[in-house]
Coordinates of C-alpha atoms in Angstrom, one line a residue:
Chain R
M189 CA 88.9 -27.7 41.3
T190 CA 86.1 -26.2 39.3
I191 CA 82.6 -25.8 40.5
Y192 CA 79.6 -26.3 38.1
P193 CA 75.9 -26.0 38.8
A194 CA 73.9 -29.2 38.8
G195 CA 70.5 -27.5 38.7
D196 CA 68.8 -25.2 41.2
R197 CA 69.6 -27.5 44.3
A198 CA 73.0 -29.1 43.6
L199 CA 76.5 -28.3 42.5
S200 CA 79.4 -30.3 41.4
A201 CA 83.0 -29.7 42.8
D202 CA 85.0 -31.2 39.9
F203 CA 88.6 -32.3 40.2
G204 CA 89.2 -33.3 36.6
N205 CA 88.2 -36.3 34.4
Q206 CA 90.7 -38.9 35.5
I207 CA 90.8 -41.9 37.7
D208 CA 93.7 -41.7 40.2
E209 CA 94.2 -41.9 43.9
K210 CA 95.4 -38.3 44.3
T211 CA 92.3 -36.9 42.6
N212 CA 90.0 -39.2 44.6
D213 CA 91.8 -38.2 47.8
Q214 CA 91.0 -34.5 47.1
V215 CA 87.3 -35.4 46.6
M216 CA 87.2 -37.4 49.9
T217 CA 89.1 -34.7 51.9
L218 CA 86.6 -32.0 50.7
A219 CA 83.7 -34.4 51.4
A220 CA 85.0 -34.9 54.9
A221 CA 85.4 -31.2 55.4
L222 CA 81.9 -30.4 54.3
A223 CA 80.4 -33.4 56.3
D224 CA 81.6 -32.1 59.6
G225 CA 78.5 -30.0 59.8
K226 CA 79.9 -26.5 59.8
L227 CA 77.9 -25.6 56.7
P228 CA 74.1 -25.8 57.4
G229 CA 71.7 -26.5 54.6
I230 CA 73.8 -29.3 53.0
R231 CA 71.5 -32.2 52.2
E232 CA 73.6 -34.8 50.6
L233 CA 77.2 -35.3 49.7
I234 CA 77.9 -37.8 46.9
P235 CA 81.6 -38.4 46.3
S236 CA 82.7 -40.1 43.2
Y237 CA 86.0 -40.9 41.4
R238 CA 86.8 -37.3 40.6
A239 CA 83.9 -35.0 41.8
L240 CA 81.8 -34.2 44.8
L241 CA 78.1 -33.7 44.2
V242 CA 76.7 -31.4 46.9
E243 CA 72.9 -31.2 47.3
Y244 CA 71.9 -28.1 49.2
D245 CA 69.0 -25.9 50.3
P246 CA 69.0 -22.7 48.1
A247 CA 67.0 -21.0 50.8
V248 CA 70.2 -21.1 52.9
Y249 CA 72.8 -20.4 50.2
T250 CA 72.5 -19.2 46.6
Y251 CA 74.8 -21.1 44.2
E252 CA 77.5 -18.4 44.1
V253 CA 77.6 -18.0 47.9
L254 CA 78.0 -21.8 48.5
A255 CA 80.5 -22.1 45.6
D256 CA 82.7 -19.4 47.2
R257 CA 82.5 -21.1 50.6
I258 CA 83.6 -24.4 49.1
R259 CA 86.4 -22.8 47.1
K260 CA 87.7 -21.2 50.3
I261 CA 87.5 -24.5 52.2
N262 CA 89.3 -26.3 49.4
T263 CA 92.1 -23.6 49.4
E264 CA 92.5 -24.1 53.2
I265 CA 92.8 -27.8 52.7
N266 CA 95.5 -27.4 50.1
A267 CA 97.4 -24.9 52.2
A268 CA 97.3 -27.3 55.2
D269 CA 98.5 -30.1 53.0
S270 CA 101.4 -28.2 51.5
G271 CA 102.3 -26.9 55.0
A272 CA 102.6 -30.4 56.3
G273 CA 104.8 -31.4 53.3
A274 CA 102.7 -33.5 51.0
D275 CA 105.4 -36.1 50.4
N276 CA 106.0 -37.3 53.9
Q277 CA 102.5 -36.9 55.1
R278 CA 100.9 -40.0 56.5
H279 CA 97.2 -40.7 55.9
P280 CA 95.9 -43.5 58.1
R281 CA 94.1 -46.1 55.9
R282 CA 91.0 -47.9 57.1
I283 CA 91.2 -51.4 55.6
H284 CA 88.3 -53.8 55.5
L285 CA 89.4 -57.5 55.6
I286 CA 87.0 -59.2 53.2
P287 CA 87.1 -63.0 53.4
C288 CA 86.8 -64.5 49.9
C289 CA 86.3 -68.1 48.8
Y290 CA 88.0 -68.3 45.4
G291 CA 87.1 -70.7 42.5
G292 CA 84.9 -73.7 42.3
E293 CA 81.2 -73.1 42.8
Y294 CA 82.1 -69.8 44.5
G295 CA 83.9 -68.4 41.5
E296 CA 82.8 -70.1 38.3
D297 CA 85.0 -68.1 36.0
L298 CA 88.3 -68.6 37.8
T299 CA 89.3 -71.5 35.6
G300 CA 88.4 -69.6 32.4
L301 CA 90.4 -66.6 33.7
A302 CA 93.4 -68.8 34.3
E303 CA 93.2 -70.0 30.6
L304 CA 92.7 -66.4 29.4
T305 CA 95.6 -64.9 31.4
G306 CA 98.0 -67.9 31.2
L307 CA 98.3 -67.8 35.0
S308 CA 97.5 -70.6 37.4
E309 CA 94.4 -70.3 39.6
Q310 CA 96.7 -70.1 42.6
E311 CA 98.7 -67.2 41.0
I312 CA 95.5 -65.3 40.3
I313 CA 94.3 -65.7 43.9
R314 CA 97.7 -64.6 45.2
I315 CA 97.8 -61.5 42.9
H316 CA 94.1 -60.6 43.6
S317 CA 94.4 -60.9 47.4
G318 CA 98.0 -59.5 47.4
R319 CA 97.2 -55.8 47.4
D320 CA 94.7 -53.3 49.0
Y321 CA 92.1 -51.7 46.8
K322 CA 90.9 -48.2 47.4
I323 CA 87.1 -47.6 47.3
Y324 CA 86.8 -44.7 44.9
M325 CA 83.1 -44.5 45.2
L326 CA 79.9 -46.4 45.9
G327 CA 77.2 -46.5 43.2
F328 CA 75.3 -48.6 40.6
L329 CA 73.8 -50.8 43.4
P330 CA 73.4 -50.2 47.1
G331 CA 76.9 -50.5 48.6
F332 CA 78.6 -51.5 45.3
P333 CA 82.3 -50.4 45.7
Y334 CA 84.2 -49.1 42.7
L335 CA 87.7 -50.4 43.4
G336 CA 90.9 -49.0 42.0
G337 CA 94.3 -50.4 41.5
M338 CA 93.9 -54.0 40.3
D339 CA 97.0 -55.7 38.9
S340 CA 96.8 -55.6 35.1
R341 CA 98.0 -59.2 34.8
I342 CA 94.6 -60.5 35.9
A343 CA 92.5 -58.0 33.8
A344 CA 90.0 -59.6 31.4
P345 CA 87.1 -58.4 29.3
R346 CA 83.6 -58.8 30.5
L347 CA 81.6 -61.9 29.5
D348 CA 80.1 -61.8 26.1
S349 CA 76.6 -62.3 27.5
P350 CA 75.9 -61.1 31.0
R351 CA 74.5 -63.5 33.6
V352 CA 70.8 -62.9 34.5
S353 CA 71.5 -63.2 38.2
I354 CA 74.7 -63.1 40.2
P355 CA 74.5 -64.0 43.9
A356 CA 75.1 -61.4 46.5
G357 CA 78.7 -61.4 47.7
S358 CA 80.2 -62.4 44.3
V359 CA 83.7 -61.1 43.6
G360 CA 84.3 -60.4 40.0
I361 CA 86.7 -58.9 37.4
G362 CA 85.5 -56.6 34.6
G363 CA 88.1 -55.1 32.4
S364 CA 90.8 -53.6 34.6
Q365 CA 88.5 -53.4 37.6
T366 CA 87.5 -55.7 40.4
G367 CA 84.5 -55.5 42.6
I368 CA 81.9 -57.1 44.8
Y369 CA 78.2 -57.5 44.1
P370 CA 76.5 -56.4 47.4
V371 CA 73.1 -57.7 46.3
A372 CA 72.0 -60.2 43.7
S373 CA 72.0 -58.6 40.3
P374 CA 72.4 -59.2 36.6
G375 CA 76.0 -58.6 35.5
G376 CA 78.7 -59.3 33.0
W377 CA 81.8 -59.5 35.2
R378 CA 83.9 -62.7 35.5
L379 CA 83.2 -64.2 38.9
I380 CA 86.4 -65.5 40.7
G381 CA 85.1 -65.9 44.2
R382 CA 82.4 -65.0 46.8
T383 CA 82.5 -63.4 50.2
P384 CA 80.1 -64.6 53.0
V385 CA 80.2 -61.1 54.5
P386 CA 77.2 -58.7 53.9
L387 CA 78.3 -55.5 52.3
Y388 CA 74.8 -54.1 52.4
D389 CA 72.1 -54.5 55.0
P390 CA 69.1 -52.1 54.9
D391 CA 68.4 -52.9 58.6
R392 CA 71.8 -51.6 59.6
N393 CA 72.7 -47.9 60.0
P394 CA 74.7 -47.1 58.0
P395 CA 73.4 -49.7 55.6
V396 CA 76.8 -50.4 54.0
L397 CA 79.9 -52.1 55.4
C398 CA 82.5 -50.0 53.5
R399 CA 82.5 -46.4 52.6
A400 CA 84.1 -44.4 49.8
G401 CA 87.7 -43.5 50.7
E402 CA 88.3 -46.7 52.6
Y403 CA 90.2 -49.8 51.5
I404 CA 89.4 -53.4 50.9
R405 CA 91.8 -56.4 51.3
F406 CA 90.6 -59.8 50.2
V407 CA 91.6 -62.6 52.5
P408 CA 91.5 -66.1 50.8
I409 CA 89.4 -68.6 52.8
Q410 CA 88.3 -72.3 52.3
P411 CA 84.7 -73.4 51.8
E412 CA 84.5 -74.6 55.4
E413 CA 85.3 -71.1 56.7
Y414 CA 82.9 -69.6 54.2
G415 CA 80.2 -71.8 55.8
T416 CA 81.2 -70.8 59.4
I417 CA 81.2 -67.1 58.6
R418 CA 77.9 -67.4 56.8
S419 CA 76.2 -69.0 59.8
D420 CA 77.8 -66.4 62.1
V421 CA 76.2 -63.7 59.9
S422 CA 72.8 -65.3 60.0
N423 CA 73.0 -65.8 63.8
G424 CA 73.9 -62.1 64.2
V425 CA 77.3 -62.8 65.9
W426 CA 79.6 -61.8 63.0
Q427 CA 81.7 -58.8 63.5
P428 CA 83.4 -56.8 60.7
Q429 CA 87.2 -57.0 60.6
T430 CA 89.1 -53.9 59.9
V431 CA 92.7 -52.7 60.4
T432 CA 94.1 -49.2 60.3
E433 CA 97.6 -48.8 58.7
N434 CA 99.5 -45.7 57.8
D435 CA 100.7 -45.0 54.2
A436 CA 104.2 -46.0 53.6
Chain N
M78 CA 40.9 -48.8 57.6
E79 CA 42.6 -51.2 55.2
I80 CA 42.9 -50.8 51.4
V81 CA 42.5 -54.2 49.7
I82 CA 44.0 -54.2 46.1
D83 CA 41.7 -55.9 43.6
N84 CA 43.7 -54.8 40.5
P85 CA 46.9 -52.8 41.0
G86 CA 47.0 -51.0 37.7
A87 CA 50.1 -50.8 35.5
W88 CA 52.7 -49.7 38.1
T89 CA 51.5 -48.8 41.6
T90 CA 53.8 -48.2 44.5
V91 CA 53.9 -46.7 48.0
Q92 CA 55.9 -43.5 47.9
D93 CA 56.7 -40.5 50.1
S94 CA 59.0 -37.5 49.6
G95 CA 62.0 -39.8 49.2
R96 CA 64.9 -41.5 51.0
F97 CA 67.6 -39.0 51.6
G98 CA 71.1 -39.2 53.0
C99 CA 72.0 -42.6 51.6
Q100 CA 73.0 -41.6 48.0
Q101 CA 76.6 -41.7 49.1
Y102 CA 76.1 -45.4 49.8
G103 CA 74.7 -46.0 46.3
I104 CA 71.1 -46.0 47.5
R105 CA 68.7 -44.0 45.2
T106 CA 66.2 -41.6 46.8
S107 CA 63.0 -42.9 45.0
G108 CA 60.0 -40.9 46.3
V109 CA 57.0 -39.5 44.4
M110 CA 57.6 -38.3 40.9
D111 CA 55.2 -35.4 41.2
Q112 CA 56.0 -33.5 44.4
D113 CA 53.3 -30.9 43.7
A114 CA 50.4 -33.5 43.5
Y115 CA 51.9 -35.2 46.5
Q116 CA 52.0 -32.1 48.7
A117 CA 48.5 -31.3 47.6
V118 CA 47.1 -34.7 48.5
N119 CA 48.6 -34.6 52.0
S120 CA 47.5 -31.0 52.6
I121 CA 43.9 -31.8 51.6
L122 CA 43.9 -34.7 54.0
G123 CA 45.5 -32.7 56.8
N124 CA 48.3 -35.3 56.8
D125 CA 51.9 -34.8 57.8
P126 CA 53.6 -33.4 54.7
G127 CA 55.8 -36.6 54.6
A128 CA 52.9 -39.1 54.8
S129 CA 53.1 -42.0 52.3
V130 CA 50.7 -42.3 49.4
L131 CA 50.0 -44.6 46.5
E132 CA 51.5 -43.5 43.1
M133 CA 49.7 -44.9 40.0
T134 CA 51.1 -44.8 36.5
L135 CA 49.0 -44.6 33.3
T136 CA 46.4 -47.0 34.6
G137 CA 44.8 -46.7 38.0
L138 CA 44.0 -49.3 40.6
R139 CA 40.8 -51.0 41.6
C140 CA 40.5 -51.6 45.4
H141 CA 37.9 -51.8 48.2
F142 CA 38.0 -50.5 51.7
E143 CA 37.7 -52.4 54.9
G144 CA 36.7 -49.9 57.6
N145 CA 35.8 -46.2 57.2
G146 CA 38.3 -43.5 56.3
I147 CA 39.0 -40.5 54.2
I148 CA 40.8 -40.5 50.9
A149 CA 41.8 -37.9 48.3
L150 CA 43.0 -38.1 44.7
T151 CA 45.5 -35.7 43.0
G152 CA 47.7 -35.7 39.9
A153 CA 46.5 -37.3 36.7
D154 CA 42.8 -37.7 36.0
M155 CA 42.0 -41.4 35.9
D156 CA 38.2 -41.1 35.9
A157 CA 37.8 -42.3 39.5
L158 CA 34.6 -43.9 40.5
L159 CA 33.5 -44.7 44.1
D160 CA 30.8 -47.4 43.9
G161 CA 30.2 -46.3 40.3
E162 CA 29.8 -42.5 41.2
P163 CA 32.4 -40.1 39.9
V164 CA 34.9 -38.9 42.5
E165 CA 35.9 -35.2 42.7
R166 CA 39.7 -34.8 42.5
Y167 CA 41.7 -32.5 44.8
Q168 CA 39.1 -33.0 47.5
A169 CA 38.8 -35.1 50.7
V170 CA 36.3 -37.9 50.2
P171 CA 34.9 -40.0 53.1
V172 CA 34.8 -43.7 52.3
R173 CA 32.9 -46.5 54.1
N174 CA 33.5 -50.1 54.8
G175 CA 33.0 -52.2 51.6
Q176 CA 33.0 -49.3 49.1
E177 CA 34.9 -49.9 45.9
L178 CA 37.2 -47.4 44.2
R179 CA 37.9 -47.9 40.6
L180 CA 40.3 -45.8 38.4
S181 CA 40.9 -46.2 34.7
L182 CA 43.3 -45.0 32.1
A183 CA 44.9 -41.6 32.6
E184 CA 42.8 -39.1 30.7
D185 CA 45.0 -36.2 31.5
G186 CA 48.6 -36.6 32.9
C187 CA 50.4 -39.8 33.6
R188 CA 50.6 -40.3 37.4
A189 CA 47.8 -40.1 40.0
Y190 CA 48.1 -40.1 43.8
L191 CA 45.8 -41.8 46.2
G192 CA 46.2 -40.4 49.7
V193 CA 44.5 -41.5 52.8
A194 CA 44.1 -39.7 56.1
G195 CA 47.0 -40.9 58.3
G196 CA 49.0 -42.2 55.4
I197 CA 49.7 -45.7 54.1
D198 CA 51.1 -47.8 56.8
V199 CA 54.3 -49.6 55.7
P200 CA 57.6 -49.8 57.7
L201 CA 60.1 -47.0 57.6
V202 CA 63.3 -48.2 55.9
L203 CA 66.3 -45.9 56.1
G204 CA 64.0 -43.1 57.1
S205 CA 61.5 -43.4 54.3
R206 CA 58.4 -45.4 53.2
S207 CA 59.2 -45.1 49.5
T208 CA 59.5 -48.2 47.4
D209 CA 62.8 -48.7 45.6
V210 CA 61.7 -51.5 43.2
K211 CA 65.2 -52.0 41.7
S212 CA 66.8 -52.6 45.1
R213 CA 63.6 -54.3 46.6
L214 CA 63.7 -51.8 49.4
G215 CA 61.0 -50.0 51.4
G216 CA 57.3 -49.5 50.5
F217 CA 55.1 -52.6 50.5
Q218 CA 57.6 -55.6 50.4
G219 CA 59.9 -53.6 48.2
R220 CA 57.7 -54.1 45.1
T221 CA 54.9 -52.8 43.0
L222 CA 51.4 -53.7 44.4
Q223 CA 49.6 -56.9 43.4
A224 CA 46.0 -58.0 43.6
G225 CA 45.3 -59.3 47.0
D226 CA 47.7 -56.9 48.9
R227 CA 46.2 -55.4 52.0
L228 CA 47.5 -52.0 53.1
A229 CA 46.9 -50.7 56.6
T230 CA 46.4 -47.0 56.9
G231 CA 46.0 -44.2 59.3
R232 CA 48.8 -44.5 61.8
Q233 CA 51.0 -41.7 60.6
L234 CA 50.5 -38.4 62.4
L235 CA 48.1 -35.8 61.3
R236 CA 49.2 -32.2 61.4
E237 CA 48.3 -30.4 64.5
N238 CA 45.1 -28.4 64.4
S239 CA 44.3 -29.7 60.9
S240 CA 41.5 -31.9 59.7
P241 CA 40.7 -33.2 56.2
E242 CA 38.8 -30.8 54.0
T243 CA 35.8 -33.0 53.9
G244 CA 33.7 -29.9 53.2
R245 CA 30.7 -30.9 55.3
E246 CA 32.0 -30.4 58.9
H247 CA 34.6 -27.9 58.0
E248 CA 32.9 -25.5 55.6
E249 CA 35.3 -22.7 56.3
S250 CA 38.5 -24.6 55.9
R251 CA 37.2 -26.2 52.7
A252 CA 39.3 -24.6 50.0
P253 CA 38.8 -26.4 46.7
R254 CA 37.8 -23.3 44.8
H255 CA 41.2 -21.8 45.7
R256 CA 43.0 -24.9 44.9
H257 CA 44.5 -25.1 41.4
I258 CA 43.5 -28.4 39.8
P259 CA 46.2 -28.8 37.1
H260 CA 45.5 -29.5 33.5
Y261 CA 48.6 -31.2 32.0
G262 CA 47.9 -31.4 28.3
H263 CA 50.5 -33.0 26.0
A264 CA 53.4 -30.6 26.1
A265 CA 55.8 -29.6 28.9
S266 CA 58.3 -26.8 28.7
V267 CA 60.8 -27.0 31.5
H268 CA 63.6 -24.7 32.7
V269 CA 67.2 -26.1 32.5
V270 CA 70.4 -24.9 34.1
E271 CA 73.4 -25.8 32.0
G272 CA 76.0 -28.1 33.5
P273 CA 77.7 -29.9 35.1
Q274 CA 79.1 -31.2 31.7
A275 CA 77.7 -28.5 29.3
D276 CA 81.2 -27.8 28.0
W277 CA 81.2 -31.3 26.5
F278 CA 78.8 -29.9 23.9
G279 CA 79.5 -27.0 21.5
E280 CA 77.4 -23.8 21.6
E281 CA 75.7 -24.8 18.4
A282 CA 74.6 -28.2 19.7
R283 CA 73.4 -26.6 22.9
S284 CA 71.4 -24.0 21.1
R285 CA 69.8 -26.7 19.0
F286 CA 69.0 -28.6 22.1
F287 CA 67.2 -25.6 23.6
A288 CA 65.4 -24.9 20.3
S289 CA 64.2 -28.4 19.7
T290 CA 61.0 -30.2 20.7
Y291 CA 61.4 -33.8 21.8
S292 CA 58.9 -36.7 22.0
V293 CA 58.6 -38.8 25.1
A294 CA 59.6 -42.4 24.3
P295 CA 57.6 -45.4 25.5
A296 CA 60.6 -46.7 27.5
S297 CA 60.3 -43.8 30.0
D298 CA 59.8 -44.8 33.6
R299 CA 60.5 -43.7 37.1
M300 CA 64.3 -43.9 36.4
G301 CA 64.2 -41.6 33.5
I302 CA 62.1 -39.8 30.9
R303 CA 63.6 -40.9 27.6
L304 CA 63.3 -38.6 24.7
T305 CA 63.6 -38.9 20.9
G306 CA 64.2 -36.1 18.4
T307 CA 67.2 -34.1 17.3
P308 CA 70.2 -35.9 18.6
V309 CA 72.6 -33.8 20.7
E310 CA 76.1 -33.9 19.3
S311 CA 79.0 -33.9 21.7
L312 CA 82.5 -32.4 21.0
H313 CA 84.5 -35.5 22.0
G314 CA 82.3 -38.3 23.1
V315 CA 79.9 -38.6 26.1
D316 CA 81.8 -41.1 28.3
I317 CA 82.8 -39.2 31.4
V318 CA 84.5 -40.8 34.4
S319 CA 81.4 -41.6 36.5
D320 CA 80.2 -38.9 38.9
G321 CA 77.1 -38.2 41.1
I322 CA 73.8 -37.5 39.4
A323 CA 71.3 -34.9 40.6
E324 CA 67.6 -35.4 40.0
G325 CA 66.6 -33.7 36.8
S326 CA 70.0 -34.2 35.1
V327 CA 69.7 -34.4 31.3
Q328 CA 72.1 -37.2 30.3
I329 CA 73.2 -37.5 26.7
P330 CA 74.2 -41.1 25.9
K331 CA 76.0 -42.2 22.7
N332 CA 73.0 -41.9 20.4
G333 CA 72.4 -38.3 21.4
M334 CA 68.9 -38.8 22.7
P335 CA 68.4 -37.1 26.0
I336 CA 67.4 -39.0 29.2
I337 CA 66.1 -36.9 32.1
M338 CA 67.0 -38.6 35.4
M339 CA 63.9 -38.9 37.6
A340 CA 63.0 -40.2 41.1
D341 CA 64.5 -43.7 40.7
H342 CA 67.7 -42.6 39.0
Q343 CA 70.9 -44.3 39.9
T344 CA 73.2 -42.3 42.2
T345 CA 76.2 -42.2 39.8
G346 CA 76.6 -42.5 36.1
G347 CA 79.1 -42.2 33.2
Y348 CA 77.3 -40.2 30.6
A349 CA 77.8 -36.4 30.1
K350 CA 75.0 -34.3 31.5
I351 CA 74.3 -31.2 29.4
G352 CA 72.1 -29.6 32.0
T353 CA 69.7 -30.1 34.9
V354 CA 65.9 -29.6 34.8
C355 CA 64.9 -27.2 37.7
S356 CA 63.4 -29.0 40.6
F357 CA 60.2 -27.0 40.4
D358 CA 59.6 -28.2 36.9
L359 CA 60.0 -31.9 37.6
P360 CA 56.3 -32.4 38.4
K361 CA 55.5 -31.5 34.8
L362 CA 57.8 -34.3 33.6
A363 CA 56.1 -36.7 36.1
Q364 CA 52.9 -36.2 34.1
V365 CA 54.2 -36.6 30.5
K366 CA 53.1 -39.7 28.6
P367 CA 54.8 -41.5 25.7
G368 CA 54.2 -39.4 22.6
D369 CA 53.9 -36.1 24.6
Q370 CA 56.2 -33.2 23.7
V371 CA 59.0 -31.8 25.9
S372 CA 61.0 -28.7 25.3
F373 CA 63.8 -27.0 27.3
R374 CA 64.3 -23.3 28.3
R375 CA 67.8 -22.2 29.2
V376 CA 68.0 -20.3 32.5
S377 CA 70.9 -19.2 34.6
V378 CA 71.4 -20.8 38.0
E379 CA 70.7 -17.4 39.6
E380 CA 67.3 -17.1 37.8
A381 CA 66.5 -20.7 38.6
Q382 CA 67.0 -20.2 42.3
R383 CA 64.9 -17.0 42.2
M384 CA 62.1 -18.9 40.6
L385 CA 62.4 -21.8 43.0
L386 CA 62.1 -19.5 46.0
D387 CA 59.4 -17.2 44.5
P388 CA 56.7 -18.9 42.6
A389 CA 55.4 -15.5 41.3
E390 CA 58.8 -15.2 39.4
R391 CA 58.0 -18.6 37.8
E392 CA 54.6 -17.4 36.5
R393 CA 56.3 -14.4 34.9
S394 CA 58.7 -16.7 33.1
A395 CA 56.2 -19.3 32.0
P396 CA 55.9 -19.4 28.2
L397 CA 52.7 -17.7 27.2
G398 CA 51.9 -20.4 24.6
F399 CA 51.9 -23.1 27.2
H400 CA 49.2 -21.4 29.2
L401 CA 47.1 -20.6 26.2
R402 CA 47.2 -24.3 25.3
V403 CA 46.3 -25.3 28.8
S404 CA 43.2 -23.2 29.1
G405 CA 42.4 -23.2 25.4
T406 CA 41.0 -26.7 25.8
L407 CA 38.5 -25.5 28.4
T408 CA 37.2 -22.5 26.6
A409 CA 36.7 -21.4 23.0
G410 CA 37.4 -18.1 21.4
R411 CA 40.3 -15.7 21.7
R412 CA 38.9 -13.4 24.3
H413 CA 37.8 -16.2 26.6
R414 CA 41.1 -17.9 26.1
S415 CA 43.1 -14.9 27.3
R416 CA 40.7 -14.4 30.2
G417 CA 41.2 -18.0 31.1
W418 CA 44.9 -17.5 31.2
Q419 CA 44.7 -14.6 33.7
V420 CA 42.3 -16.5 35.9
D421 CA 44.7 -19.5 35.8
V422 CA 47.6 -17.3 37.1
R423 CA 45.5 -15.9 39.9
L424 CA 44.4 -19.3 41.0
R425 CA 47.9 -20.7 40.9
R426 CA 49.3 -17.9 43.1
G427 CA 46.5 -18.3 45.6
W428 CA 47.2 -22.0 45.8
R429 CA 50.9 -21.6 46.3
R430 CA 50.4 -19.1 49.1
K431 CA 48.3 -21.6 51.0

């Protein structure tokens, strides 16, 4: 880990310039250690793929003092990890079950993606919903999850010309990434389905359903179920579905 | 009192100090661009320091008041008229039912603030009244103001034992002669701490960046001040794996033209950031207009934090030429000019201490 200044009120704890689960785990573990409140004067923690941006009050710490504290905390985390034996350590995973209605009017580009990849629509759905995706970070839009680990068989380039408006809840594929649009937005990803579940609600605290470091599992549903969940959401009776599993 | 918008101006929104604690969820902070002018307007009105105000950009609004109240204007000079009479800036002004306030083009600076005793009454969303237009969040219906909008005012707390500096009733607390009314001019020199991705650029490219003067591009907005001038060359591309963005970050996209991330910047991004403008200099950037000049001064993080915590340190570091230009427009002749500069420093310090 290297620490760089990001102006007079922020610093970046940087774990390299790569996208992988191990790097992101280090970011999230450090973020959790700093979020537990032992360090006063920390204003915001913004974890991303490979770095943690820490906004702090320079009246409480100068850059060097805070950077030293963070280096020390990170060393302690590493020591605790290697003490426990990194290989057989079990991290519990919090997995959000995200119902997704694939294809048809819910995912207009599924047919095109089938042609592009040479797979059937059913195979694409099976592959897309067949694994858990880690949320590496939230950004771009409120609650937009950057997901890692999509199967390369269903990867496809973005659309040549982006859509002017994509409905909230749309599930798409852009390059080797998959993601969900939490709010209506322009965008160039290929839309394969839509979830009736709100990922973002400014009247809720926290305003987002999923947080960085957690996982998403897509659960295929039929249009009838989409409608049922949708009306549960608008009647305020819908409850988020999550499971906690240990790493294999 | 209600403010009824007759003409909103180019880009007018409700803002406060910003929406904090939600950047980890991808929610930008928004908030006023010029924290100095914002603090001044609330202090003049005796408002809570976090009270919400109207921020106007390049062209001011036209509105009328229903009910009586007290307003103040800070930031850019937009030739404000109240029922046709010029309005003193940086001073509390009583307004009566039916009076019309009319602002025009920004004569000096880019963003003006209209504060009102008790603040602009819009709902708190995630702890802030700031408008995030991109996410349609907060402020007045999550958007810029339109003709016909009616804004309630006056329900936010006033600071204890404070009252607006109306001058008449509170002769002693009236402090406009100590208050520094900024003159913005057409050039801003801002301090920059290198990083977090300064090592993506060679020492030569960095030196050139700090030696260059850039022009403000017309596409600049609350998200970013876009600059044109000498392109900044990177060593091996500018595409980083996305990370968090601090306000003031100087992003270098593929074409090498710097973009300074301002109040409405996205929370994460994938361009290398050569440096970060110091927080105390961001108000200067809030007031630059398309065509104005921006230059950067390299400063260590230690120096930057000393300057942040001690404004006197900042005055010592301010480039002489900038001050001469600032007061040079007010006075003529070499001797007057240098006297003007000294007076300016004294006033600034007095204001900061208040």
